Short mmCIF file of C-alpha atoms in Angstrom, two decimals:
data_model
loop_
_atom_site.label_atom_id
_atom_site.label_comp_id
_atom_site.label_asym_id
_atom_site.label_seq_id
_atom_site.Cartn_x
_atom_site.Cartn_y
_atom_site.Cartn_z
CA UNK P 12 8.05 -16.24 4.85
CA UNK P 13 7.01 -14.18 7.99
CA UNK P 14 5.38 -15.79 10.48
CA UNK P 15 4.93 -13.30 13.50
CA UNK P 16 2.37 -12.11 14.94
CA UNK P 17 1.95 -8.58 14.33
CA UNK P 18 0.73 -5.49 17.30
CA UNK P 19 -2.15 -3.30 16.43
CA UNK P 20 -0.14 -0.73 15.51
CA UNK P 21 2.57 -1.99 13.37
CA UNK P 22 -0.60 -3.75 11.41
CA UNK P 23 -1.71 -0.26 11.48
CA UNK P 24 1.27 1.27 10.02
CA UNK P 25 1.52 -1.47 6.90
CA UNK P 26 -2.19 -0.12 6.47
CA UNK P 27 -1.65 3.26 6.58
CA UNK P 28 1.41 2.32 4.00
CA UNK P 29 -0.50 -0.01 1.64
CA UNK P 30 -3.72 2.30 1.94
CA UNK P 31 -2.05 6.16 0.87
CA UNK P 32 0.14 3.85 -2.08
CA UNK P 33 -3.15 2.11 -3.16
CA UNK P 34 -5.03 5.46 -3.22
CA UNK P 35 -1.96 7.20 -4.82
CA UNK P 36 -1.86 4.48 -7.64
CA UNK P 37 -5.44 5.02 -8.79
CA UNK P 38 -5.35 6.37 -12.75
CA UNK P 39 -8.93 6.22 -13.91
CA UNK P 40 -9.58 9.63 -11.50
CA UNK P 41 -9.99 13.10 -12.13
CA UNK P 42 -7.21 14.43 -11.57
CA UNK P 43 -5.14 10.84 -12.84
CA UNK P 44 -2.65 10.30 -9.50
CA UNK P 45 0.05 8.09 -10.32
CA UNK P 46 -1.79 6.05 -12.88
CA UNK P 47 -0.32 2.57 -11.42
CA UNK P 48 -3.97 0.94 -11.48
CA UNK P 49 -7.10 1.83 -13.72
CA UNK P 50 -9.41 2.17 -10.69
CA UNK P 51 -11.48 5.10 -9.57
CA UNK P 52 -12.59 3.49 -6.56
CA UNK P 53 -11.79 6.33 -3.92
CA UNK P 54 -13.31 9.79 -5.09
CA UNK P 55 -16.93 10.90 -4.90
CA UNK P 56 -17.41 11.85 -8.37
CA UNK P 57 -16.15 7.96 -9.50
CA UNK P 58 -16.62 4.86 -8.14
CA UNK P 59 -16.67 6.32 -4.18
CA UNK P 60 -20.21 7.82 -5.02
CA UNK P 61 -21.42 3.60 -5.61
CA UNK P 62 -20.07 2.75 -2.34
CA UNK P 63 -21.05 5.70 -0.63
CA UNK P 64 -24.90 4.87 -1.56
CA UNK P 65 -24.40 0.96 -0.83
CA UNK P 66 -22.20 1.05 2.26
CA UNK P 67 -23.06 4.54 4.04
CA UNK P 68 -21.49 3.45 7.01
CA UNK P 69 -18.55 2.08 5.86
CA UNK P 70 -18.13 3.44 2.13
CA UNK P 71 -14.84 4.78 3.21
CA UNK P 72 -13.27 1.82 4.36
CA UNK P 73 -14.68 0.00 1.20
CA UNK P 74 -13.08 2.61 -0.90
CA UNK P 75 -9.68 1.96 0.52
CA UNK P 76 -10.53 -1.51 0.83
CA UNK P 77 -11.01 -2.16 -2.71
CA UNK P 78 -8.22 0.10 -4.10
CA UNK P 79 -6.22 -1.89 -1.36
CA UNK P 80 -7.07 -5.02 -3.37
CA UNK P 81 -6.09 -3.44 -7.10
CA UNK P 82 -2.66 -2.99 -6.08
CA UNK P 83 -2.92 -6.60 -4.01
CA UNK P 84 -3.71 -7.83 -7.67
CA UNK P 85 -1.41 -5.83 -9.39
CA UNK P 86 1.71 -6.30 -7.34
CA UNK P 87 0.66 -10.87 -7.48
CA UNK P 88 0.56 -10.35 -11.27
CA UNK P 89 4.46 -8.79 -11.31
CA UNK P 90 5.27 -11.16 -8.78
CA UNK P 91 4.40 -14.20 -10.65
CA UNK P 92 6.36 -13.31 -13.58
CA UNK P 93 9.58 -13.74 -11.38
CA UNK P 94 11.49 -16.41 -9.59
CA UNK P 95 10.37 -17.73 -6.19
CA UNK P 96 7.82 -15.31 -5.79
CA UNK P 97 6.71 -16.71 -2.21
CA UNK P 98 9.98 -15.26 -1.28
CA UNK P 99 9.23 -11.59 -2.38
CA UNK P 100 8.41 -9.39 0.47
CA UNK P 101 6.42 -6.33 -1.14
CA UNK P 102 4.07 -3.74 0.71
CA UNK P 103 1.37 -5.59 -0.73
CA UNK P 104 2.76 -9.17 0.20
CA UNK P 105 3.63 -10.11 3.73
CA UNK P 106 2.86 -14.09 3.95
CA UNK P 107 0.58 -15.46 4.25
CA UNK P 108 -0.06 -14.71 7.97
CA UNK P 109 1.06 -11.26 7.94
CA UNK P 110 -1.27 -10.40 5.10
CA UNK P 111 -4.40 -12.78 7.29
CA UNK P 112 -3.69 -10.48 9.98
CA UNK P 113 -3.58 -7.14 7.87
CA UNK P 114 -7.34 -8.41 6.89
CA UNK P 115 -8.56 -9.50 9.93
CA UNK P 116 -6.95 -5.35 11.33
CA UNK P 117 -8.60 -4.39 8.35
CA UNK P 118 -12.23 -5.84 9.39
CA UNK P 119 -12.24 -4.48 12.63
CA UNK P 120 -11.59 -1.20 11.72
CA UNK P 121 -14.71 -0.99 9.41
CA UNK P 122 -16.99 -2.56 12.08
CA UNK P 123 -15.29 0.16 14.74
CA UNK P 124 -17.70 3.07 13.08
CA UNK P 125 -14.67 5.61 12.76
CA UNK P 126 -13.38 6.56 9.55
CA UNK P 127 -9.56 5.68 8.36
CA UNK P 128 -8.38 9.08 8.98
CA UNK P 129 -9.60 8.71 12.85
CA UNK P 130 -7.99 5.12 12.47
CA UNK P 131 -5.36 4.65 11.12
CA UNK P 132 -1.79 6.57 10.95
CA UNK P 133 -1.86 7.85 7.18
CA UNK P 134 0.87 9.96 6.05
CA UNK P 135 -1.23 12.04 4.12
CA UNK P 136 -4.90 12.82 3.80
CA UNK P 137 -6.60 10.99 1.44
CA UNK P 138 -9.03 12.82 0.07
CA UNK P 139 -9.68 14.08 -3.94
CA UNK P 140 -6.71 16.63 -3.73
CA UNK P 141 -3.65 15.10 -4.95
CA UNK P 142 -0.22 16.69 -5.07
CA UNK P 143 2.80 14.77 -6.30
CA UNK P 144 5.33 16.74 -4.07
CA UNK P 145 3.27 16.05 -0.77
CA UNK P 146 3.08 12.29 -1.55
CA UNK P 147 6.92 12.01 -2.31
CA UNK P 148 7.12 14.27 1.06
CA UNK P 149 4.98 12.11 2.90
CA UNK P 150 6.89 8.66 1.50
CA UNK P 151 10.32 9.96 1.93
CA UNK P 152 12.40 9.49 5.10
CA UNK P 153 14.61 12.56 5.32
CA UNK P 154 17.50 11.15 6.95
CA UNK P 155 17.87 8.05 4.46
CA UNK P 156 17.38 7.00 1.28
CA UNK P 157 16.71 3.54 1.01
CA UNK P 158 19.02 1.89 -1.69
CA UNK P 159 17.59 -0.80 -4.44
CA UNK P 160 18.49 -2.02 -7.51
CA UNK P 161 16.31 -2.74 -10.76
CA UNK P 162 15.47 -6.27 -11.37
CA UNK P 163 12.87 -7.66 -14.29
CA UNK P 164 9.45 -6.36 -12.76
CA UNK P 165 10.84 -4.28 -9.86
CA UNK P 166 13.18 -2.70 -7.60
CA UNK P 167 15.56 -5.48 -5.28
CA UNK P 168 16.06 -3.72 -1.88
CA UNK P 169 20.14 -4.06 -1.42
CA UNK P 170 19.73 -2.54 2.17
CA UNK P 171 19.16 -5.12 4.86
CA UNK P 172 16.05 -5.68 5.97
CA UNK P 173 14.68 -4.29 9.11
CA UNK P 174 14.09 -6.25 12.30
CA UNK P 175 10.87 -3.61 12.77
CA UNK P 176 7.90 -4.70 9.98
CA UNK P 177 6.24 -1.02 10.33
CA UNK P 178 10.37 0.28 9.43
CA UNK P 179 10.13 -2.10 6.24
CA UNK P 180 7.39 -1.29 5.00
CA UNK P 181 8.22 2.37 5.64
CA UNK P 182 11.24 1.69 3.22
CA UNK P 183 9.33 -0.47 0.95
CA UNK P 184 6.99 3.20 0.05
CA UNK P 185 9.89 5.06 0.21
CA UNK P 186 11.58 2.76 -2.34
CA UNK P 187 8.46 3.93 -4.89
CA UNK P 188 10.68 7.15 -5.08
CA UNK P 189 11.61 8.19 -7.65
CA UNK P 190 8.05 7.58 -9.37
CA UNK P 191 7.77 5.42 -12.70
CA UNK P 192 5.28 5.44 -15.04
CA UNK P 193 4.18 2.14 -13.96
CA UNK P 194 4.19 0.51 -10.46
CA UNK P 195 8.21 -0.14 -9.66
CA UNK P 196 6.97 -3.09 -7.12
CA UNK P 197 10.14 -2.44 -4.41
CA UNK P 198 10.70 -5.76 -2.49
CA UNK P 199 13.37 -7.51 -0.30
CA UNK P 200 14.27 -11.07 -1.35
CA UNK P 201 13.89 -13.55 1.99
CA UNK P 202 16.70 -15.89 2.69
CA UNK P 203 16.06 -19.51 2.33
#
């Protein structure tokens, strides 16, 4: 598994990945997004209003935070049901020190007092408005399309993996395209 330690920014950029694909994945909303989780964690008229009268400071990041953690739980679930899942690099699994070190980014952006938009670098604004074409614009990348397989619970990266961890988990969101009805879970199988 990767054992690096990761800049601020790259940690940033897995964020800023995990964070619009966790929000895009919520279902229980009005209007559903991409259905992939039944949370409604995010907008003000759900479960956002809660956490906005708990955590006034930091509802925002809690939001995020705990949408981060359905897909987290969703993506483990799939994982499990497939051989050497240790070895599964998702947008939602790193390794265990990758993924400490997302956490520990994570907790010192919701003690900084700005808000994820000022924060981190999302592809999109995540906000109550959601439009299908702008996430699939904001996931793509124009010049390449990133080529995978399906296995049994997701979609097997065939393309090598990147030396760069913000360029792989760029291609592990753009792998999401073309939407399913259910979370695809793209991933790159690690070498022994």
């Amino acid at each position: 598994m990767l054992t690096e330690t990761l800049n601020d920014s790259t940690l940033d950029a897995i964020l800023a990945f995990q964070m619009t694909v966790a929000w895009a994945g919520e279902g229980n909303c009005e209007p559903k997004r991409l259905n992939w989780w039944r949370t409604d964690l995010i907008d003000l008229a759900g479960g956002g209003c809660l956490l906005q009268d708990l955590l006034p400071k930091t509802y925002q990041w809690a939001s995020l935070e705990a949408v981060r953690e359905a897909a987290i739980q969703q993506d483990w679930q799939i994982r499990q049901n497939m051989a050497e899942p240790d070895r599964l690099l998702t947008l939602f699994f790193w390794g265990f020190v990758i993924d400490e070190q997302l956490d520990d980014q994570l907790l010192k952006h919701k003690h900084s007092g700005q808000s994820p938009a000022e924060t981190l670098p999302l592809p999109l604004a995540l906000g109550t408005h959601f439009a299908l074409q702008d996430l699939q614009a904001a996931l793509n990348i124009p010049t390449q399309t990133i080529g995978f397989q399906v296995a049994p619970g997701g979609r097997e990266i065939v393309d090598q993996m990147p030396v760069s961890r913000e360029l792989c988990a760029r291609n592990l969101a753009a792998a999401l395209l073309p939407f399913a009805d259910h979370y695809p879970m793209p991933f790159y199988r690690l070498g022994s």
